[in-house]
Coordinates of C-alpha atoms in Angstrom, one line a residue:
Chain A
M2 CA 59.5 69.3 111.1
A3 CA 62.3 71.3 111.2
N4 CA 61.4 75.2 110.2
Y5 CA 64.6 76.5 108.0
N6 CA 65.2 80.5 107.3
V7 CA 67.5 81.8 104.7
D8 CA 68.0 84.9 103.7
C9 CA 68.8 86.4 100.5
R10 CA 70.7 89.7 100.5
V11 CA 71.3 92.1 97.7
G12 CA 73.0 95.1 97.4
L13 CA 72.3 98.4 95.8
G14 CA 72.9 99.3 92.6
K15 CA 73.1 97.4 89.1
G16 CA 75.7 94.5 89.1
Q17 CA 75.9 94.4 93.0
T18 CA 75.9 91.1 94.5
A19 CA 73.3 89.0 95.3
V20 CA 73.8 86.3 97.9
F21 CA 72.4 83.5 100.1
E22 CA 73.1 84.0 103.5
V23 CA 73.1 81.4 106.7
N24 CA 72.9 83.4 110.0
G25 CA 74.5 86.3 108.3
N26 CA 77.2 83.9 107.2
A27 CA 77.6 83.6 102.9
A28 CA 79.8 80.1 103.8
G29 CA 76.9 78.3 105.5
V30 CA 75.1 75.5 104.8
G31 CA 73.4 75.0 101.7
T32 CA 75.8 77.6 99.6
T33 CA 77.9 75.2 98.1
S34 CA 76.7 71.9 96.2
S35 CA 78.5 69.8 98.7
N36 CA 77.3 71.1 101.9
P37 CA 73.5 70.8 101.1
L38 CA 70.7 71.5 103.4
D39 CA 70.0 68.3 103.8
V40 CA 65.5 68.5 104.3
N41 CA 62.9 66.3 105.0
S42 CA 59.5 66.2 103.4
G43 CA 57.4 68.4 104.8
D44 CA 60.1 70.5 106.6
T45 CA 59.0 74.4 105.1
I46 CA 62.1 76.6 104.2
T47 CA 61.1 80.6 104.5
F48 CA 63.4 83.0 101.9
R49 CA 63.6 86.2 103.3
R50 CA 65.2 89.8 102.4
T51 CA 67.6 90.7 104.9
T52 CA 67.5 94.0 106.6
N53 CA 70.0 96.2 105.0
S54 CA 69.3 94.7 101.2
G55 CA 68.9 96.5 98.5
G56 CA 67.7 96.1 94.9
D57 CA 64.7 94.0 93.7
A58 CA 65.8 90.6 94.4
Q59 CA 62.8 88.6 93.1
V60 CA 61.9 84.8 93.9
S61 CA 59.6 82.1 92.5
Q62 CA 58.9 78.7 91.2
L63 CA 58.9 77.7 94.9
N64 CA 55.3 76.0 95.0
N65 CA 57.3 72.8 97.0
F66 CA 57.8 75.5 99.9
T67 CA 55.0 75.9 102.2
N68 CA 55.5 79.7 103.5
N69 CA 56.9 82.1 101.1
A70 CA 56.3 84.7 104.0
N71 CA 58.6 87.7 103.6
M72 CA 59.9 86.7 100.2
V73 CA 59.8 89.6 96.7
L74 CA 57.7 87.6 94.7
T75 CA 57.7 88.4 91.0
V76 CA 56.1 85.8 88.9
S77 CA 56.1 88.2 85.8
A78 CA 60.2 87.8 86.5
P79 CA 61.5 84.4 87.6
N80 CA 65.1 86.2 89.4
V81 CA 64.8 83.0 91.7
T82 CA 64.6 79.5 90.6
R83 CA 64.3 76.4 91.7
T84 CA 65.0 72.9 89.3
T85 CA 65.6 69.8 90.2
S86 CA 68.5 67.8 89.2
T87 CA 68.4 64.3 88.4
T88 CA 70.4 63.1 91.5
G89 CA 67.9 64.7 94.0
L90 CA 70.1 67.7 94.9
D91 CA 67.4 71.2 93.8
T92 CA 69.1 74.6 93.4
V93 CA 67.8 77.8 94.2
K94 CA 68.9 80.4 92.1
L95 CA 68.8 83.9 92.9
V96 CA 69.6 86.3 89.7
N97 CA 70.3 90.1 91.0
A98 CA 67.3 91.9 90.0
G99 CA 68.6 95.3 89.7
G100 CA 68.4 96.0 86.0
N101 CA 71.4 94.0 84.9
G102 CA 70.6 90.5 85.7
N103 CA 74.1 89.4 86.1
R104 CA 75.1 88.6 89.2
T105 CA 73.4 85.3 90.8
D106 CA 74.1 82.8 93.5
Y107 CA 72.9 79.8 94.1
Y108 CA 71.3 77.7 97.1
Y109 CA 71.3 74.1 97.7
I110 CA 68.9 71.7 99.2
N111 CA 69.1 68.2 99.3
V112 CA 65.1 67.0 99.7
Q113 CA 65.2 63.7 101.7
S114 CA 61.8 62.1 101.7
S115 CA 62.5 59.1 102.5
N116 CA 64.6 60.4 105.9
S117 CA 62.7 60.3 109.0
G118 CA 63.1 60.1 112.7
P119 CA 65.0 60.0 114.9
N120 CA 63.5 59.1 118.6
A121 CA 64.2 61.6 121.3
F122 CA 67.3 61.7 122.6
N123 CA 68.9 63.2 125.7
I124 CA 72.8 64.3 126.1
P125 CA 73.7 64.4 129.4
N126 CA 74.5 67.5 131.3
I127 CA 77.7 68.6 132.2
T128 CA 78.5 70.1 136.1
N129 CA 80.7 71.5 138.6
A130 CA 83.4 72.2 135.2
S131 CA 86.8 73.7 135.4
L132 CA 86.9 77.0 133.9
S133 CA 87.8 77.6 130.4
T134 CA 88.2 74.2 130.0
Q135 CA 86.9 71.9 127.1
Y136 CA 84.6 69.1 127.9
E137 CA 83.5 66.1 126.2
S138 CA 79.9 64.6 126.7
S139 CA 79.1 61.0 127.1
S140 CA 77.7 59.5 123.8
V141 CA 74.2 58.6 123.3
Q142 CA 73.0 56.1 120.6
I143 CA 70.3 57.7 118.4
T144 CA 67.8 55.4 117.7
G145 CA 65.1 55.9 114.9
I146 CA 65.8 57.3 111.9
T147 CA 65.1 55.7 108.7
G148 CA 67.5 57.1 106.1
T149 CA 69.9 59.7 106.5
L150 CA 69.9 62.7 108.8
T151 CA 71.8 65.6 109.5
A152 CA 73.1 66.3 112.7
S153 CA 74.3 70.1 114.4
V154 CA 75.2 71.7 116.9
S155 CA 75.5 75.4 118.0
G156 CA 75.4 77.6 120.9
Q157 CA 77.7 78.7 123.0
G158 CA 81.3 77.6 124.0
S159 CA 82.3 77.0 120.5
P160 CA 80.1 73.7 120.1
Q161 CA 81.2 70.5 118.3
L162 CA 80.1 67.0 117.5
E163 CA 81.3 63.9 116.6
V164 CA 79.4 60.5 115.2
N165 CA 80.5 57.2 116.2
N166 CA 83.5 58.3 117.7
N167 CA 85.1 58.6 114.2
G168 CA 87.5 61.4 115.2
T169 CA 85.8 64.2 113.4
W170 CA 84.5 67.1 115.2
T171 CA 82.4 69.5 113.4
T172 CA 79.8 71.4 113.7
S173 CA 77.5 69.3 111.3
A174 CA 77.7 66.0 110.0
S175 CA 75.6 62.6 108.5
I176 CA 73.9 60.3 111.0
T177 CA 72.4 56.9 110.0
N178 CA 69.9 54.5 112.6
N179 CA 72.1 53.4 116.0
Q180 CA 75.1 55.2 115.4
Y181 CA 76.6 57.0 118.6
L182 CA 76.8 61.2 119.1
K183 CA 78.7 63.3 121.4
I184 CA 79.6 66.9 121.4
R185 CA 82.1 69.1 123.1
L186 CA 82.1 72.4 123.9
T187 CA 84.1 74.7 126.6
S188 CA 83.0 75.9 129.7
P189 CA 82.6 79.6 130.7
S190 CA 85.2 81.6 132.6
G191 CA 83.6 81.9 135.7
N192 CA 82.1 80.4 138.5
S193 CA 78.6 78.8 138.6
Q194 CA 78.3 79.8 135.1
S195 CA 76.4 77.9 132.3
H196 CA 77.5 77.3 128.6
T197 CA 74.7 75.7 126.6
A198 CA 74.4 74.1 123.3
T199 CA 71.6 72.4 121.4
V200 CA 72.4 69.3 119.1
T201 CA 69.8 68.7 116.3
V202 CA 69.1 65.7 114.3
G203 CA 66.5 65.6 112.1
G204 CA 63.0 66.9 114.0
Q205 CA 64.5 66.1 117.5
S206 CA 67.0 68.6 119.5
D207 CA 68.2 68.1 123.0
T208 CA 69.9 70.9 124.7
V209 CA 73.3 70.3 126.3
T210 CA 74.3 72.5 129.5
I211 CA 78.0 73.3 130.8
T212 CA 77.9 74.5 134.4
T213 CA 81.1 75.4 136.1
I214 CA 82.2 74.9 140.1
P215 CA 80.7 77.5 142.3
T216 CA 82.6 80.0 143.6
S217 CA 84.8 78.8 146.7
G218 CA 82.6 79.3 149.5
Q219 CA 79.2 77.8 147.9
G220 CA 78.5 74.2 148.3
T221 CA 78.7 71.8 145.7
D222 CA 76.2 69.6 144.2
T223 CA 77.1 67.0 143.0
G224 CA 74.6 66.1 140.7
S225 CA 73.3 62.8 139.9
A226 CA 75.0 60.4 137.8
N227 CA 73.5 59.4 134.5
A228 CA 71.3 56.5 134.5
A229 CA 72.1 54.7 131.8
Y230 CA 74.9 52.4 132.2
G231 CA 76.2 50.6 135.2
L232 CA 75.5 48.0 137.6
E233 CA 72.5 47.4 139.8
V234 CA 72.3 45.7 143.3
Y235 CA 69.5 45.2 145.8
D236 CA 69.5 44.8 149.3
V237 CA 68.2 41.4 150.7
N238 CA 64.4 42.6 150.9
G239 CA 64.7 42.7 147.0
S240 CA 63.2 45.9 146.2
T241 CA 65.6 48.4 147.8
K242 CA 68.6 49.4 145.3
V243 CA 71.9 49.6 147.2
L244 CA 73.5 50.5 143.9
S245 CA 72.4 51.4 140.7
P246 CA 73.4 53.7 137.7
S247 CA 71.9 56.8 139.5
T248 CA 73.4 57.6 142.3
R249 CA 77.3 58.6 143.3
Y250 CA 79.2 56.9 145.9
I251 CA 81.7 56.7 147.8
T252 CA 85.3 54.8 147.3
L253 CA 88.2 55.0 149.1
M254 CA 91.4 55.0 147.4
Q255 CA 93.7 55.3 150.3
E256 CA 93.0 54.2 153.6
P257 CA 94.6 56.6 156.5
S258 CA 98.1 56.5 157.8
A259 CA 100.3 58.0 159.7
V260 CA 102.5 60.7 158.1
T261 CA 104.0 63.1 160.2
I262 CA 105.3 66.1 158.7
S263 CA 107.9 69.3 160.4
A264 CA 106.9 72.8 160.9
G265 CA 107.1 74.6 157.3
V266 CA 107.9 70.9 155.5
Q267 CA 105.9 69.5 152.5
T268 CA 105.3 66.3 152.2
T269 CA 103.2 64.9 149.0
V270 CA 100.9 61.6 149.8
L271 CA 101.5 59.6 146.8
Q272 CA 98.5 59.3 143.9
N273 CA 98.0 58.2 140.8
M274 CA 95.7 61.6 139.6
T275 CA 94.5 60.3 136.5
G276 CA 91.1 61.0 136.3
L277 CA 91.0 62.3 139.9
T278 CA 89.3 66.3 139.9
T279 CA 88.4 68.6 142.6
S280 CA 84.7 68.0 141.8
N281 CA 85.0 63.9 142.2
S282 CA 88.0 63.2 144.9
T283 CA 89.6 64.6 148.1
L284 CA 92.2 63.9 150.6
T285 CA 90.9 64.3 154.0
F286 CA 91.7 63.4 157.2
L287 CA 90.9 61.3 160.2
D288 CA 90.6 64.4 162.8
W289 CA 91.4 68.1 162.8
A290 CA 94.6 68.5 160.8
N291 CA 93.4 71.1 158.6
L292 CA 94.3 73.0 161.2
V293 CA 97.5 73.1 160.9
V294 CA 97.8 71.6 157.5
T295 CA 97.3 72.9 154.1
V296 CA 96.5 70.2 151.1
S297 CA 97.1 71.0 147.6
R298 CA 96.6 69.1 144.5
V299 CA 100.1 68.3 142.6
S300 CA 100.3 65.5 139.8
N301 CA 101.4 62.9 141.7
G302 CA 99.7 63.1 144.7
F303 CA 98.8 65.3 147.3
Q304 CA 100.7 67.6 148.9
L305 CA 100.3 68.6 152.6
T306 CA 102.2 71.9 153.9
N307 CA 102.7 71.8 158.0
S308 CA 101.9 75.5 158.4
F309 CA 103.3 75.8 162.0
S310 CA 106.6 77.3 162.5
S311 CA 107.5 74.8 164.8
G312 CA 107.2 71.1 166.0
S313 CA 106.0 68.6 164.0
Y314 CA 102.6 67.2 163.5
T315 CA 101.2 63.8 162.5
V316 CA 98.4 63.4 160.0
Y317 CA 96.3 60.5 159.0
P318 CA 94.9 61.1 155.4
L319 CA 92.8 59.5 153.3
I320 CA 91.9 60.1 149.6
V321 CA 88.2 59.3 148.7
R322 CA 86.7 58.6 145.4
F323 CA 83.3 59.9 144.3
Chain B
M30 CA 92.8 48.6 132.3
A31 CA 95.0 45.4 133.3
Y32 CA 92.5 43.0 134.9
G33 CA 89.4 43.2 137.0
A34 CA 86.2 45.1 137.0
S35 CA 85.9 48.6 136.3
I36 CA 82.0 50.1 136.4
L37 CA 81.5 53.5 135.3
S38 CA 78.2 55.6 135.3
G39 CA 77.4 57.0 132.2
S40 CA 78.6 60.3 133.5
G41 CA 82.3 58.4 134.4
F42 CA 81.8 58.5 138.4
V43 CA 82.8 55.0 139.5
Q44 CA 80.8 52.2 140.9
L45 CA 82.8 49.5 140.9
D46 CA 86.4 49.4 140.5
S47 CA 88.9 47.0 141.6
T48 CA 91.9 48.3 138.9
T49 CA 93.0 50.3 141.7
T50 CA 93.0 50.5 145.7
N51 CA 89.6 51.3 145.8
S52 CA 87.4 50.1 147.9
G53 CA 83.3 50.9 148.1
L54 CA 80.9 52.2 151.2
T55 CA 78.6 49.5 151.8
V56 CA 76.2 50.8 154.4
I57 CA 76.3 47.8 157.6
D58 CA 73.8 49.5 159.8
S59 CA 71.4 52.4 160.2
G60 CA 68.5 53.5 162.7
T61 CA 67.9 55.8 165.5
I62 CA 70.4 57.5 168.0
S63 CA 68.2 58.3 170.7
S64 CA 68.5 61.9 172.7
S65 CA 69.8 59.2 175.4
G66 CA 72.2 57.3 173.5
S67 CA 75.5 56.8 171.4
I68 CA 77.3 54.6 168.7
N69 CA 80.4 52.7 168.3
F70 CA 82.2 53.2 165.1
K71 CA 86.0 53.4 164.2
K72 CA 86.7 56.5 161.9
S73 CA 89.3 55.1 160.2
T74 CA 87.0 52.8 158.0
Q75 CA 83.9 54.2 158.6
F76 CA 82.0 57.0 157.4
L77 CA 79.1 58.0 160.3
F78 CA 76.3 59.6 158.4
C79 CA 73.1 61.7 161.0
R80 CA 70.0 63.7 160.4
P81 CA 68.2 65.4 163.0
T82 CA 64.8 63.2 163.5
S83 CA 63.3 66.3 165.2
T84 CA 61.6 69.1 162.7
S85 CA 62.8 72.0 165.0
T86 CA 65.8 73.6 164.3
T87 CA 68.9 71.3 165.3
S88 CA 72.6 71.4 165.2
I89 CA 74.3 68.5 165.0
A90 CA 77.8 67.1 165.6
L91 CA 79.9 64.5 166.8
V92 CA 81.0 64.2 170.7
Q93 CA 83.7 61.5 171.7
T94 CA 82.7 59.9 175.2
S95 CA 85.4 57.2 175.3
A96 CA 89.5 57.0 175.4
N97 CA 90.3 53.7 173.9
S98 CA 93.7 53.3 173.3
G99 CA 94.7 53.7 168.9
G100 CA 92.5 57.1 168.9
S101 CA 90.6 57.4 165.8
E102 CA 91.8 53.9 164.2
A103 CA 90.4 52.3 167.3
V104 CA 86.2 52.1 168.2
Q105 CA 85.5 54.6 169.7
T106 CA 82.2 55.6 171.5
Y107 CA 80.3 59.0 170.4
E108 CA 77.1 60.6 170.4
I109 CA 75.6 63.6 168.9
R110 CA 75.5 66.4 170.4
N111 CA 74.4 70.2 169.8
S112 CA 75.8 73.8 170.3
S113 CA 75.0 74.2 173.5
G114 CA 76.5 70.8 174.7
S115 CA 72.7 68.6 175.1
R116 CA 72.4 65.6 173.3
V117 CA 69.7 65.1 170.0
A118 CA 68.0 61.9 168.4
V119 CA 69.1 61.4 165.2
N120 CA 68.7 58.6 162.0
Y121 CA 71.7 57.5 160.7
V122 CA 73.4 55.5 158.7
L123 CA 77.1 54.1 158.9
G124 CA 79.1 53.3 156.2
Q125 CA 81.8 50.7 156.3
F126 CA 84.3 50.9 153.5
S127 CA 84.9 47.3 152.2
S128 CA 88.6 46.6 152.5
S129 CA 88.0 46.5 156.1
L130 CA 85.5 43.5 155.9
T131 CA 85.7 39.8 155.5
A132 CA 84.6 38.4 152.2
N133 CA 81.7 36.2 152.5
T134 CA 82.6 32.2 151.2
T135 CA 79.5 31.6 150.8
G136 CA 76.3 32.9 149.5
Y137 CA 74.9 34.8 147.0
G138 CA 75.7 38.0 144.9
I139 CA 78.6 40.0 143.4
Q140 CA 82.2 40.4 145.0
I141 CA 84.8 42.1 143.6
F142 CA 88.7 42.2 144.8
N143 CA 90.8 45.1 144.3
S144 CA 94.4 45.1 143.1
D145 CA 95.8 45.1 146.9
G146 CA 93.7 41.6 147.0
D147 CA 90.8 43.5 149.4
L148 CA 87.3 43.0 149.0
A149 CA 86.2 46.2 146.8
F150 CA 82.3 45.8 147.0
D151 CA 80.4 42.2 148.3
S152 CA 76.8 42.5 147.3
E153 CA 76.2 40.3 150.4
Q154 CA 77.4 42.7 153.2
Y155 CA 74.2 44.6 152.5
N156 CA 71.4 43.3 155.2
G157 CA 68.8 45.0 154.7
D158 CA 70.0 49.1 155.7
G159 CA 69.8 50.0 152.1
G160 CA 72.1 51.9 150.4
F161 CA 73.7 55.2 150.8
G162 CA 73.9 58.1 147.3
L163 CA 76.6 61.0 147.7
T164 CA 74.3 64.6 146.6
D165 CA 76.5 67.1 147.6
F166 CA 80.6 67.6 148.6
A167 CA 82.6 70.8 149.9
E168 CA 86.1 70.2 150.5
A169 CA 87.5 71.1 153.5
G170 CA 87.7 75.0 154.1
T171 CA 84.5 76.0 152.0
F172 CA 82.5 77.5 154.6
A173 CA 83.8 80.4 156.7
G174 CA 82.0 79.0 159.4
F175 CA 78.6 81.2 159.9
Y176 CA 75.5 79.7 159.0
N177 CA 77.0 79.1 155.3
F178 CA 73.8 77.4 153.3
I179 CA 74.7 73.9 151.5
D180 CA 71.8 72.3 150.6
S181 CA 67.7 72.4 151.4
D182 CA 67.2 69.2 151.3
Q183 CA 66.7 68.1 155.1
T184 CA 66.2 64.4 154.5
K185 CA 70.1 64.3 153.7
Y186 CA 72.0 62.7 156.2
T187 CA 75.7 65.0 156.7
L188 CA 78.8 63.2 156.9
M189 CA 79.7 63.0 160.7
N190 CA 83.7 62.3 161.1
G191 CA 84.6 65.7 160.7
T192 CA 82.7 67.7 163.0
F193 CA 83.2 68.2 166.6
G194 CA 81.0 69.1 169.3
N195 CA 81.3 69.7 173.4
S196 CA 80.0 67.9 176.0
G197 CA 79.7 70.7 178.0
T198 CA 76.5 72.8 178.4
G199 CA 76.2 76.5 178.0
F200 CA 78.7 77.8 175.2
N201 CA 81.3 75.4 173.8
S202 CA 83.1 75.3 170.1
F203 CA 81.1 73.6 168.1
I204 CA 82.6 72.9 164.3
G205 CA 78.5 71.0 163.0
V206 CA 75.8 71.6 160.5
V207 CA 72.0 72.7 161.5
Y208 CA 69.4 71.5 160.3
T209 CA 66.3 74.5 160.6
G210 CA 63.5 72.3 160.6
S211 CA 60.1 73.5 158.6
S212 CA 61.4 77.6 159.7
A213 CA 64.4 79.5 159.2
S214 CA 65.8 82.4 161.4
S215 CA 66.8 85.8 159.7
L216 CA 70.4 83.7 160.9
Y217 CA 69.5 81.6 158.0
S218 CA 70.3 83.4 154.6
S219 CA 69.0 80.9 152.2
G220 CA 65.6 79.7 153.8
T221 CA 65.0 76.1 155.2
G222 CA 67.9 73.9 154.8
I223 CA 71.1 72.3 156.3
Y224 CA 74.0 75.1 157.2
Y225 CA 77.6 74.8 158.0
L226 CA 78.2 76.4 161.6
G227 CA 81.6 76.4 163.2
Y228 CA 82.9 78.5 165.7
L229 CA 85.9 77.9 168.5
N230 CA 85.2 79.7 171.9
I231 CA 88.4 81.8 172.2
F232 CA 87.9 83.8 175.4
N233 CA 84.6 83.4 175.7
G234 CA 84.1 84.9 172.3
A235 CA 82.7 82.9 169.3
S236 CA 85.5 82.9 166.3
Y237 CA 84.1 81.9 163.4
F238 CA 85.9 78.8 161.8
P239 CA 86.2 76.9 158.4
N240 CA 84.9 72.8 157.9
W241 CA 88.7 71.3 158.9
G242 CA 87.5 68.5 157.6
S243 CA 85.1 67.6 153.8
I244 CA 81.2 67.8 153.7
F245 CA 79.4 65.0 152.9
L246 CA 75.9 65.3 152.3
G247 CA 73.5 62.0 150.7
K248 CA 70.7 59.9 150.8
G249 CA 69.9 56.8 152.5
G250 CA 67.5 54.0 151.4
S251 CA 66.6 52.5 147.7
V252 CA 69.1 54.9 146.6

């Protein structure tokens, strides 16, 4: 069961504005008929007066709601009314009761008493992210939904969600049973920092955290892989897993072969860099070439520079993905 | 993807990939190297991961004791020694990139070949030594050299290929790691765990030196 807060803001004086707000935003969910607040049977909606509100906004006839805390309720002057239309879309009408009563606003609620679910879900966190970069999460199938629910996301890093890979990124969308959900958000601008977004579907929520790579000079925990997909292979005893989706593995992308670099010269070890980042790949050497050779990433591979001022040096680079 | 098999985990990490020249690291051996023992392996196709058997603070690095022709592209004999030049006992996991393995022509399981026609994965190459899962990575040059904390879990193995020790006793150059055991002195600012230690003996003085090879930590057994 979910709890929702809806604020009523009323200006001072006769004829002043009277509006419903969501998180201080008069254009939020529920403030237009095309974007109603989807609630399930048993959900609690609390109508509240916001700080600094003036006037005498009054509400009444909200018997279907279970919590009237903070409401200014004057039964004899039903300045806020709830009506149920034939389409199932309820409206709550707020009238500024400052004497004129001629400034009104509406709040739209879609009661979905037949909807329920979903089962608990978990969108994997994102680790070792580059700075100030937008990342997409894995897709997660949402199960256990009856009817249609609203999926929403809020938090840090301007999070958005996408349902069933439909190409539309938004902060709120309808979702039905067995559809897939993923989010995207932007990583923080500093090292070892996190942004957190909360994804809510019906009565279930999940928190997704994106964490940036550590500052140079620290080790990087490569983290565990997601165990939901992939291949399992067992050792000869039938119980020891030698390959499973929950573990990260080392694969060799280029075997070592001799590269001779003259002093002060750069050469590139060609490599398709698609999908390769500092978090999942590296070029290393058989021996101690890093004493004299520096490595940098370029679009078509790894660039090696002989930092010595004279002579040439032969190195044996190998490229590893993990 | 033009052909073959590409298997990713849910986090997008490669498990198997035959669409490139990838070949997976297959565990071909594991066990213990005693304080009087050594191990033969080829750095160019094999990764050796070790951890001390001792529960006391122990530093470890690789010391080559043979000089076979071919250098690191040939099989050489290595010992594991501490920063004082003494041999130490370690548990080890030896992995070999499958492109250098010979595919079984009979048997069971799954074989995947990469675009070069080399073996990318062969489930039958595993013969009771378990797997190896990567848990930590640090690029070459990440650490300054003076007891830099890597991880707190001392059950993890460290890749030895990029380490360097000395067989002489006394003050030597050392590029390796230290396992603190169950207690840690004030040198270890993050408490017990695994630390990078690197220094070169220059005119009998220690010049601390960054890790010149990538550092990989991981776990063996069932992964």
